[in-house]
mmCIF file of C-alpha atoms and ligand atoms in Angstrom:
data_model
loop_
_atom_site.group_PDB
_atom_site.id
_atom_site.type_symbol
_atom_site.label_atom_id
_atom_site.label_comp_id
_atom_site.label_asym_id
_atom_site.label_seq_id
_atom_site.Cartn_x
_atom_site.Cartn_y
_atom_site.Cartn_z
ATOM 1 C CA MET A 1 -62.255 156.059 11.977
ATOM 2 C CA SER A 2 -61.538 152.367 12.232
ATOM 3 C CA LYS A 3 -58.012 151.318 11.291
ATOM 4 C CA ASN A 4 -58.998 148.653 8.812
ATOM 5 C CA GLU A 5 -61.416 150.817 6.813
ATOM 6 C CA MET A 6 -60.476 150.327 3.180
ATOM 7 C CA VAL A 7 -63.134 152.417 1.457
ATOM 8 C CA SER A 8 -65.180 155.226 2.888
ATOM 9 C CA LEU A 9 -67.772 157.517 1.311
ATOM 10 C CA LYS A 10 -68.803 160.519 3.379
ATOM 11 C CA ASN A 11 -71.931 162.408 2.358
ATOM 12 C CA VAL A 12 -71.130 161.929 -1.306
ATOM 13 C CA SER A 13 -73.291 163.486 -4.005
ATOM 14 C CA LEU A 14 -72.670 163.532 -7.725
ATOM 15 C CA LYS A 15 -74.253 165.533 -10.519
ATOM 16 C CA TYR A 16 -73.345 164.991 -14.170
ATOM 17 C CA HIS A 17 -73.374 168.001 -16.428
ATOM 18 C CA SER A 18 -73.896 167.558 -20.138
ATOM 19 C CA LEU A 19 -75.483 169.403 -23.065
ATOM 20 C CA GLU A 20 -78.847 167.882 -22.155
ATOM 21 C CA GLY A 21 -78.568 169.394 -18.698
ATOM 22 C CA GLU A 22 -77.882 168.155 -15.232
ATOM 23 C CA THR A 23 -78.336 164.587 -13.956
ATOM 24 C CA HIS A 24 -78.364 164.136 -10.219
ATOM 25 C CA ALA A 25 -76.953 160.594 -10.027
ATOM 26 C CA ILE A 26 -76.312 160.019 -6.308
ATOM 27 C CA ASN A 27 -77.318 161.937 -3.239
ATOM 28 C CA ASN A 28 -75.669 162.086 0.167
ATOM 29 C CA ILE A 29 -74.287 158.548 0.278
ATOM 30 C CA SER A 30 -72.202 157.418 3.250
ATOM 31 C CA PHE A 31 -70.844 153.960 3.927
ATOM 32 C CA SER A 32 -67.564 152.243 4.763
ATOM 33 C CA VAL A 33 -66.018 148.952 3.753
ATOM 34 C CA ASN A 34 -63.558 147.108 5.957
ATOM 35 C CA GLN A 35 -60.423 145.397 4.724
ATOM 36 C CA GLY A 36 -61.289 141.966 3.348
ATOM 37 C CA GLU A 37 -65.014 142.635 3.269
ATOM 38 C CA PHE A 38 -67.195 141.748 0.275
ATOM 39 C CA ILE A 39 -69.965 144.260 -0.401
ATOM 40 C CA GLY A 40 -72.855 143.758 -2.823
ATOM 41 C CA ILE A 41 -74.649 146.779 -4.269
ATOM 42 C CA VAL A 42 -78.116 146.438 -5.785
ATOM 43 C CA GLY A 43 -80.495 149.080 -7.035
ATOM 44 C CA PRO A 44 -82.834 149.934 -9.914
ATOM 45 C CA SER A 45 -81.308 150.286 -13.353
ATOM 46 C CA GLY A 46 -79.855 153.772 -13.912
ATOM 47 C CA CYS A 47 -79.919 154.663 -10.203
ATOM 48 C CA GLY A 48 -76.211 155.446 -9.904
ATOM 49 C CA LYS A 49 -74.471 152.134 -9.100
ATOM 50 C CA THR A 50 -71.697 152.468 -11.695
ATOM 51 C CA THR A 51 -71.273 156.088 -10.618
ATOM 52 C CA ILE A 52 -70.399 154.918 -7.091
ATOM 53 C CA LEU A 53 -67.736 152.543 -8.443
ATOM 54 C CA SER A 54 -66.357 155.254 -10.752
ATOM 55 C CA LEU A 55 -65.965 157.561 -7.751
ATOM 56 C CA ILE A 56 -64.052 154.909 -5.810
ATOM 57 C CA ALA A 57 -61.892 154.212 -8.894
ATOM 58 C CA GLY A 58 -61.061 157.921 -9.101
ATOM 59 C CA LEU A 59 -62.492 158.236 -12.615
ATOM 60 C CA ILE A 60 -64.811 161.063 -11.495
ATOM 61 C CA LYS A 61 -64.836 163.438 -8.540
ATOM 62 C CA PRO A 62 -67.740 163.934 -6.163
ATOM 63 C CA THR A 63 -69.776 167.124 -6.478
ATOM 64 C CA LYS A 64 -70.068 167.088 -2.697
ATOM 65 C CA GLY A 65 -68.532 164.967 0.031
ATOM 66 C CA GLN A 66 -65.435 162.834 0.296
ATOM 67 C CA VAL A 67 -64.249 159.481 -1.048
ATOM 68 C CA LEU A 68 -61.421 157.758 0.829
ATOM 69 C CA VAL A 69 -59.452 154.657 -0.180
ATOM 70 C CA ASP A 70 -57.159 153.252 2.480
ATOM 71 C CA ASN A 71 -57.741 156.423 4.526
ATOM 72 C CA LYS A 72 -56.533 158.734 1.763
ATOM 73 C CA SER A 73 -58.658 161.041 -0.329
ATOM 74 C CA VAL A 74 -59.027 159.664 -3.859
ATOM 75 C CA GLU A 75 -57.227 161.855 -6.399
ATOM 76 C CA GLY A 76 -57.467 160.124 -9.744
ATOM 77 C CA THR A 77 -56.883 156.489 -10.633
ATOM 78 C CA SER A 78 -54.300 154.271 -8.949
ATOM 79 C CA THR A 79 -53.175 150.663 -8.778
ATOM 80 C CA ASP A 80 -54.825 150.452 -5.346
ATOM 81 C CA VAL A 81 -58.093 149.886 -7.148
ATOM 82 C CA GLY A 82 -58.794 147.231 -9.787
ATOM 83 C CA TYR A 83 -61.897 147.466 -11.962
ATOM 84 C CA MET A 84 -63.594 144.476 -13.598
ATOM 85 C CA LEU A 85 -66.361 145.093 -16.075
ATOM 86 C CA GLN A 86 -69.268 143.266 -17.670
ATOM 87 C CA GLN A 87 -67.308 142.639 -20.852
ATOM 88 C CA ASP A 88 -63.950 141.028 -20.378
ATOM 89 C CA TYR A 89 -62.154 143.430 -22.783
ATOM 90 C CA LEU A 90 -59.554 140.850 -23.687
ATOM 91 C CA PHE A 91 -57.544 141.700 -26.788
ATOM 92 C CA GLU A 92 -58.013 138.930 -29.321
ATOM 93 C CA TRP A 93 -54.573 139.426 -30.890
ATOM 94 C CA ARG A 94 -52.765 139.038 -27.573
ATOM 95 C CA THR A 95 -52.131 135.718 -25.871
ATOM 96 C CA ILE A 96 -53.642 135.031 -22.446
ATOM 97 C CA MET A 97 -50.325 135.853 -20.775
ATOM 98 C CA GLN A 98 -50.000 139.079 -22.791
ATOM 99 C CA ASN A 99 -53.545 140.011 -21.812
ATOM 100 C CA VAL A 100 -52.823 139.359 -18.144
ATOM 101 C CA LEU A 101 -49.740 141.609 -18.352
ATOM 102 C CA LEU A 102 -51.700 144.477 -19.902
ATOM 103 C CA GLY A 103 -52.637 146.197 -16.637
ATOM 104 C CA LEU A 104 -49.034 145.992 -15.466
ATOM 105 C CA GLU A 105 -47.844 147.449 -18.782
ATOM 106 C CA ILE A 106 -50.245 150.370 -18.507
ATOM 107 C CA HIS A 107 -48.889 151.136 -15.040
ATOM 108 C CA ASN A 108 -45.305 150.552 -16.156
ATOM 109 C CA LYS A 109 -44.844 147.757 -13.667
ATOM 110 C CA VAL A 110 -43.713 144.795 -15.750
ATOM 111 C CA ASN A 111 -40.633 143.176 -14.228
ATOM 112 C CA GLN A 112 -39.513 139.657 -13.408
ATOM 113 C CA PHE A 113 -41.380 139.666 -10.085
ATOM 114 C CA THR A 114 -44.714 140.940 -11.349
ATOM 115 C CA LYS A 115 -44.409 138.616 -14.362
ATOM 116 C CA ALA A 116 -43.743 135.611 -12.118
ATOM 117 C CA LYS A 117 -46.724 136.554 -9.948
ATOM 118 C CA ALA A 118 -49.005 136.823 -13.016
ATOM 119 C CA GLU A 119 -47.811 133.443 -14.197
ATOM 120 C CA LYS A 120 -48.425 131.939 -10.789
ATOM 121 C CA LEU A 121 -51.959 133.330 -10.668
ATOM 122 C CA LEU A 122 -52.693 131.726 -14.044
ATOM 123 C CA GLU A 123 -51.382 128.421 -12.755
ATOM 124 C CA ILE A 124 -53.193 128.487 -9.388
ATOM 125 C CA TYR A 125 -56.477 129.282 -11.081
ATOM 126 C CA GLY A 126 -56.263 126.608 -13.746
ATOM 127 C CA LEU A 127 -55.122 128.607 -16.736
ATOM 128 C CA GLY A 128 -51.427 127.706 -16.751
ATOM 129 C CA ASP A 129 -51.826 125.508 -19.812
ATOM 130 C CA PHE A 130 -53.584 128.294 -21.681
ATOM 131 C CA LYS A 131 -51.094 131.113 -21.271
ATOM 132 C CA ASN A 132 -49.975 130.939 -24.892
ATOM 133 C CA HIS A 133 -53.507 130.501 -26.223
ATOM 134 C CA TYR A 134 -55.620 133.325 -27.634
ATOM 135 C CA PRO A 135 -58.892 134.526 -26.072
ATOM 136 C CA ASN A 136 -61.076 133.027 -28.829
ATOM 137 C CA GLN A 137 -59.811 129.570 -27.822
ATOM 138 C CA LEU A 138 -61.345 129.970 -24.341
ATOM 139 C CA SER A 139 -64.891 129.630 -23.012
ATOM 140 C CA GLY A 140 -66.788 132.649 -21.673
ATOM 141 C CA GLY A 141 -66.138 131.611 -18.082
ATOM 142 C CA MET A 142 -62.422 131.131 -18.687
ATOM 143 C CA ARG A 143 -62.189 134.536 -20.377
ATOM 144 C CA GLN A 144 -63.813 136.121 -17.356
ATOM 145 C CA ARG A 145 -61.305 134.359 -15.121
ATOM 146 C CA VAL A 146 -58.469 135.780 -17.254
ATOM 147 C CA ALA A 147 -59.979 139.260 -16.831
ATOM 148 C CA LEU A 148 -60.021 138.741 -13.059
ATOM 149 C CA ILE A 149 -56.420 137.537 -13.017
ATOM 150 C CA ARG A 150 -55.404 140.566 -15.090
ATOM 151 C CA THR A 151 -57.020 142.765 -12.429
ATOM 152 C CA LEU A 152 -55.325 140.810 -9.617
ATOM 153 C CA ALA A 153 -51.937 140.993 -11.337
ATOM 154 C CA ILE A 154 -51.609 144.708 -10.463
ATOM 155 C CA ASP A 155 -52.134 143.624 -6.845
ATOM 156 C CA PRO A 156 -54.926 146.088 -6.035
ATOM 157 C CA LYS A 157 -56.184 146.538 -2.474
ATOM 158 C CA ILE A 158 -59.735 146.834 -3.716
ATOM 159 C CA LEU A 159 -61.615 145.121 -6.502
ATOM 160 C CA LEU A 160 -64.588 146.786 -8.141
ATOM 161 C CA LEU A 161 -66.859 144.447 -10.064
ATOM 162 C CA ASP A 162 -69.538 146.020 -12.240
ATOM 163 C CA GLU A 163 -72.078 143.353 -13.253
ATOM 164 C CA PRO A 164 -69.165 141.100 -14.212
ATOM 165 C CA PHE A 165 -71.269 138.039 -15.015
ATOM 166 C CA SER A 166 -74.242 139.512 -16.828
ATOM 167 C CA ALA A 167 -72.938 138.564 -20.274
ATOM 168 C CA LEU A 168 -72.689 134.883 -19.257
ATOM 169 C CA ASP A 169 -75.393 132.209 -19.414
ATOM 170 C CA TYR A 170 -77.014 131.168 -16.129
ATOM 171 C CA GLN A 171 -74.960 128.013 -15.453
ATOM 172 C CA THR A 172 -71.661 129.730 -16.199
ATOM 173 C CA ARG A 173 -72.694 132.734 -14.126
ATOM 174 C CA LEU A 174 -73.375 130.533 -11.130
ATOM 175 C CA ALA A 175 -70.064 128.720 -11.481
ATOM 176 C CA MET A 176 -68.157 131.970 -12.048
ATOM 177 C CA SER A 177 -69.667 133.764 -9.064
ATOM 178 C CA ASP A 178 -68.556 130.821 -6.942
ATOM 179 C CA GLU A 179 -65.075 130.825 -8.446
ATOM 180 C CA VAL A 180 -64.545 134.572 -8.379
ATOM 181 C CA SER A 181 -65.728 134.830 -4.789
ATOM 182 C CA THR A 182 -63.394 132.024 -3.713
ATOM 183 C CA ILE A 183 -60.446 133.654 -5.515
ATOM 184 C CA ILE A 184 -61.105 137.120 -4.070
ATOM 185 C CA ARG A 185 -61.445 135.765 -0.525
ATOM 186 C CA LYS A 186 -58.351 133.617 -0.892
ATOM 187 C CA GLU A 187 -56.340 136.611 -2.086
ATOM 188 C CA GLY A 188 -57.683 138.595 0.881
ATOM 189 C CA LYS A 189 -59.028 141.438 -1.248
ATOM 190 C CA THR A 190 -61.706 143.948 -0.394
ATOM 191 C CA ALA A 191 -64.452 143.888 -3.022
ATOM 192 C CA LEU A 192 -67.506 145.820 -4.141
ATOM 193 C CA LEU A 193 -69.826 144.023 -6.528
ATOM 194 C CA VAL A 194 -72.600 145.787 -8.432
ATOM 195 C CA THR A 195 -75.253 143.405 -9.694
ATOM 196 C CA HIS A 196 -78.920 143.398 -10.683
ATOM 197 C CA ASP A 197 -79.133 139.787 -9.476
ATOM 198 C CA ILE A 198 -80.374 139.762 -5.864
ATOM 199 C CA SER A 199 -79.409 136.108 -5.310
ATOM 200 C CA GLU A 200 -75.921 136.733 -6.601
ATOM 201 C CA ALA A 201 -75.510 139.674 -4.206
ATOM 202 C CA ILE A 202 -76.735 137.707 -1.170
ATOM 203 C CA SER A 203 -74.728 134.585 -1.964
ATOM 204 C CA MET A 204 -71.436 136.442 -2.474
ATOM 205 C CA SER A 205 -71.544 139.290 0.059
ATOM 206 C CA ASP A 206 -70.944 140.001 3.722
ATOM 207 C CA ARG A 207 -73.243 143.004 3.405
ATOM 208 C CA VAL A 208 -75.680 144.070 0.708
ATOM 209 C CA ILE A 209 -76.393 147.753 0.135
ATOM 210 C CA VAL A 210 -79.806 148.467 -1.373
ATOM 211 C CA LEU A 211 -80.093 151.741 -3.276
ATOM 212 C CA SER A 212 -83.169 153.801 -4.111
ATOM 213 C CA LYS A 213 -84.136 155.087 -7.544
ATOM 214 C CA ARG A 214 -82.020 157.930 -8.949
ATOM 215 C CA PRO A 215 -80.629 159.980 -7.370
ATOM 216 C CA ALA A 216 -79.399 156.975 -5.426
ATOM 217 C CA THR A 217 -79.589 157.104 -1.656
ATOM 218 C CA ILE A 218 -79.018 154.159 0.663
ATOM 219 C CA LYS A 219 -82.286 152.410 1.493
ATOM 220 C CA THR A 220 -80.917 149.615 3.658
ATOM 221 C CA ILE A 221 -77.712 147.779 4.433
ATOM 222 C CA HIS A 222 -78.246 144.077 5.133
ATOM 223 C CA HIS A 223 -75.678 142.113 7.116
ATOM 224 C CA ILE A 224 -75.869 138.693 5.523
ATOM 225 C CA GLN A 225 -75.621 135.885 8.028
ATOM 226 C CA LEU A 226 -76.341 132.438 6.682
ATOM 227 C CA THR A 227 -76.164 129.113 8.457
ATOM 228 C CA THR A 228 -74.149 126.959 6.078
ATOM 229 C CA GLU A 229 -71.272 124.602 6.609
ATOM 230 C CA LYS A 230 -69.333 125.851 3.624
ATOM 231 C CA GLY A 231 -68.891 129.524 2.865
ATOM 232 C CA ASN A 232 -68.947 129.399 -0.914
ATOM 233 C CA PRO A 233 -71.812 131.118 -2.781
ATOM 234 C CA ILE A 234 -73.407 127.965 -4.194
ATOM 235 C CA SER A 235 -73.767 126.400 -0.714
ATOM 236 C CA ARG A 236 -74.873 129.731 0.720
ATOM 237 C CA ARG A 237 -77.843 129.713 -1.661
ATOM 238 C CA GLN A 238 -79.108 126.591 0.163
ATOM 239 C CA ALA A 239 -79.188 128.290 3.584
ATOM 240 C CA PRO A 240 -82.625 128.479 5.230
ATOM 241 C CA GLU A 241 -82.360 132.265 5.688
ATOM 242 C CA PHE A 242 -81.551 132.898 2.042
ATOM 243 C CA ARG A 243 -85.208 133.352 0.993
ATOM 244 C CA GLU A 244 -85.862 135.873 3.755
ATOM 245 C CA TYR A 245 -83.054 138.138 2.592
ATOM 246 C CA PHE A 246 -84.213 137.707 -0.976
ATOM 247 C CA ASN A 247 -87.796 138.658 -0.172
ATOM 248 C CA ALA A 248 -86.768 141.658 1.932
ATOM 249 C CA ILE A 249 -84.478 143.040 -0.773
ATOM 250 C CA TRP A 250 -86.982 142.288 -3.535
ATOM 251 C CA LYS A 251 -89.604 144.340 -1.684
ATOM 252 C CA GLU A 252 -87.200 147.211 -1.106
ATOM 253 C CA LEU A 253 -86.301 147.315 -4.777
ATOM 254 C CA ASP A 254 -89.980 147.644 -5.583
ATOM 255 C CA VAL A 255 -89.596 146.117 -9.028
ATOM 256 C CA HIS A 256 -92.777 146.361 -11.066
ATOM 257 C CA VAL A 257 -93.103 144.124 -14.079
HETATM 258 P P1 ADP B 1 -76.471 152.347 -12.975
HETATM 259 O O1 ADP B 1 -75.091 151.826 -13.041
HETATM 260 O O2 ADP B 1 -77.122 152.193 -11.641
HETATM 261 O O3 ADP B 1 -77.348 151.774 -14.058
HETATM 262 P P2 ADP B 1 -75.189 154.896 -13.641
HETATM 263 O O4 ADP B 1 -74.378 155.186 -12.444
HETATM 264 O O5 ADP B 1 -74.492 154.381 -14.831
HETATM 265 O O6 ADP B 1 -76.418 153.937 -13.234
HETATM 266 O O7 ADP B 1 -75.944 156.226 -14.076
HETATM 267 C C1 ADP B 1 -76.767 157.000 -13.218
HETATM 268 C C2 ADP B 1 -77.410 158.121 -14.017
HETATM 269 O O8 ADP B 1 -76.420 159.025 -14.470
HETATM 270 C C3 ADP B 1 -78.137 157.644 -15.255
HETATM 271 O O9 ADP B 1 -79.309 158.427 -15.410
HETATM 272 C C4 ADP B 1 -77.161 157.889 -16.382
HETATM 273 O O10 ADP B 1 -77.835 158.134 -17.586
HETATM 274 C C5 ADP B 1 -76.444 159.133 -15.895
HETATM 275 N N1 ADP B 1 -75.047 159.182 -16.358
HETATM 276 C C6 ADP B 1 -74.109 158.217 -16.200
HETATM 277 N N2 ADP B 1 -72.916 158.612 -16.703
HETATM 278 C C7 ADP B 1 -73.119 159.859 -17.205
HETATM 279 C C8 ADP B 1 -72.283 160.823 -17.874
HETATM 280 N N3 ADP B 1 -70.986 160.561 -18.094
HETATM 281 N N4 ADP B 1 -72.829 161.995 -18.243
HETATM 282 C C9 ADP B 1 -74.135 162.261 -18.008
HETATM 283 N N5 ADP B 1 -74.971 161.414 -17.388
HETATM 284 C C10 ADP B 1 -74.488 160.229 -16.987
HETATM 285 MG MG1 MG B 2 -74.182 150.429 -14.347
#
C-alpha cells in the first residue's frame, strides 16, 4: 500500500435492505485516492454514487469488502471526513459565523483556535464582511462558499462533494466550481466530487471514475491531462484535449435521450 493513500476501497459491495426488498447498489468496487488528489465520479442517475460517498463518510457499512481512510478501516463518522451536499443546509436564524461554527459545535471542538481559524477562512475567501449577516442576505454562490468553509473549519483530511452545484444556475455553477477547486487545492485537501456534469468532472479532477448502471461497477478511470497554462477549471475547459475526454466519457455513460 502506498504511504500517501488517503482513501481506499477494496472489493466493496453494498446491498440495501428495506421493506420493498433488496437493492444491490454497488458491486465489487476497488479504487484508491492519494493525498491531495481530486477525484471526479460520474455515472447514471441512481447507480450508487452517493452510496460510495456514504461508505467513505462512515454513514453506512459495506456488505462486502473494506473501506479505508488514511489507512484505517472506517468505523462510523469522524472529523477526518467532511461532507458537502447539493443544498447548503445553512440555518437561516444563525449568522454566517454561527453557521460556520456549527460543524465544530457538533464535534465539540469550539475553542479560541478553531474559532480563529474559521474566522480566517471567512476572511481569506471573501466573506469576512459578512460574518454577522444572515444566509438570506447572501447570493446562492456565497451561501455555497459558506457551506464549504463550514466543512473546512473542522479541518477534514478528505472532502466529499455530492453534486454541490446542481442547485445553482449555470453561470454561478461555473464560477463556484472554479472557486471551490482553487480553495480545496490551496488547502491541500483530498477530494471526491460526485457530479452528473461531465465537463465539471473533467475540468476539476485529476482522475475521473466512470461508473456503470446499478449495481455500480467501475467502467473506466480516466487520468485527466490537459495542456493549459493555468490549472483552474475555467482555463482547463479551453484545453484542446478537453473534447476528447468529454466524448469518451459521454459514450461510456451511454446516455439515451
Ligand atoms: P446515485 O447517487 O448514483 O443517484 P444512490 O447511491 O443514491 O444513487 O442510490 C443507489 C440505489 O440505491 C438507488 O436505486 C436508490 O434508490 C437505492 N438506495 C439509496 N439509499 C437507499 C436506502 N437507504 N435504502 C434503500 N435503498 C436505497
Ligand atoms: Mg446521489
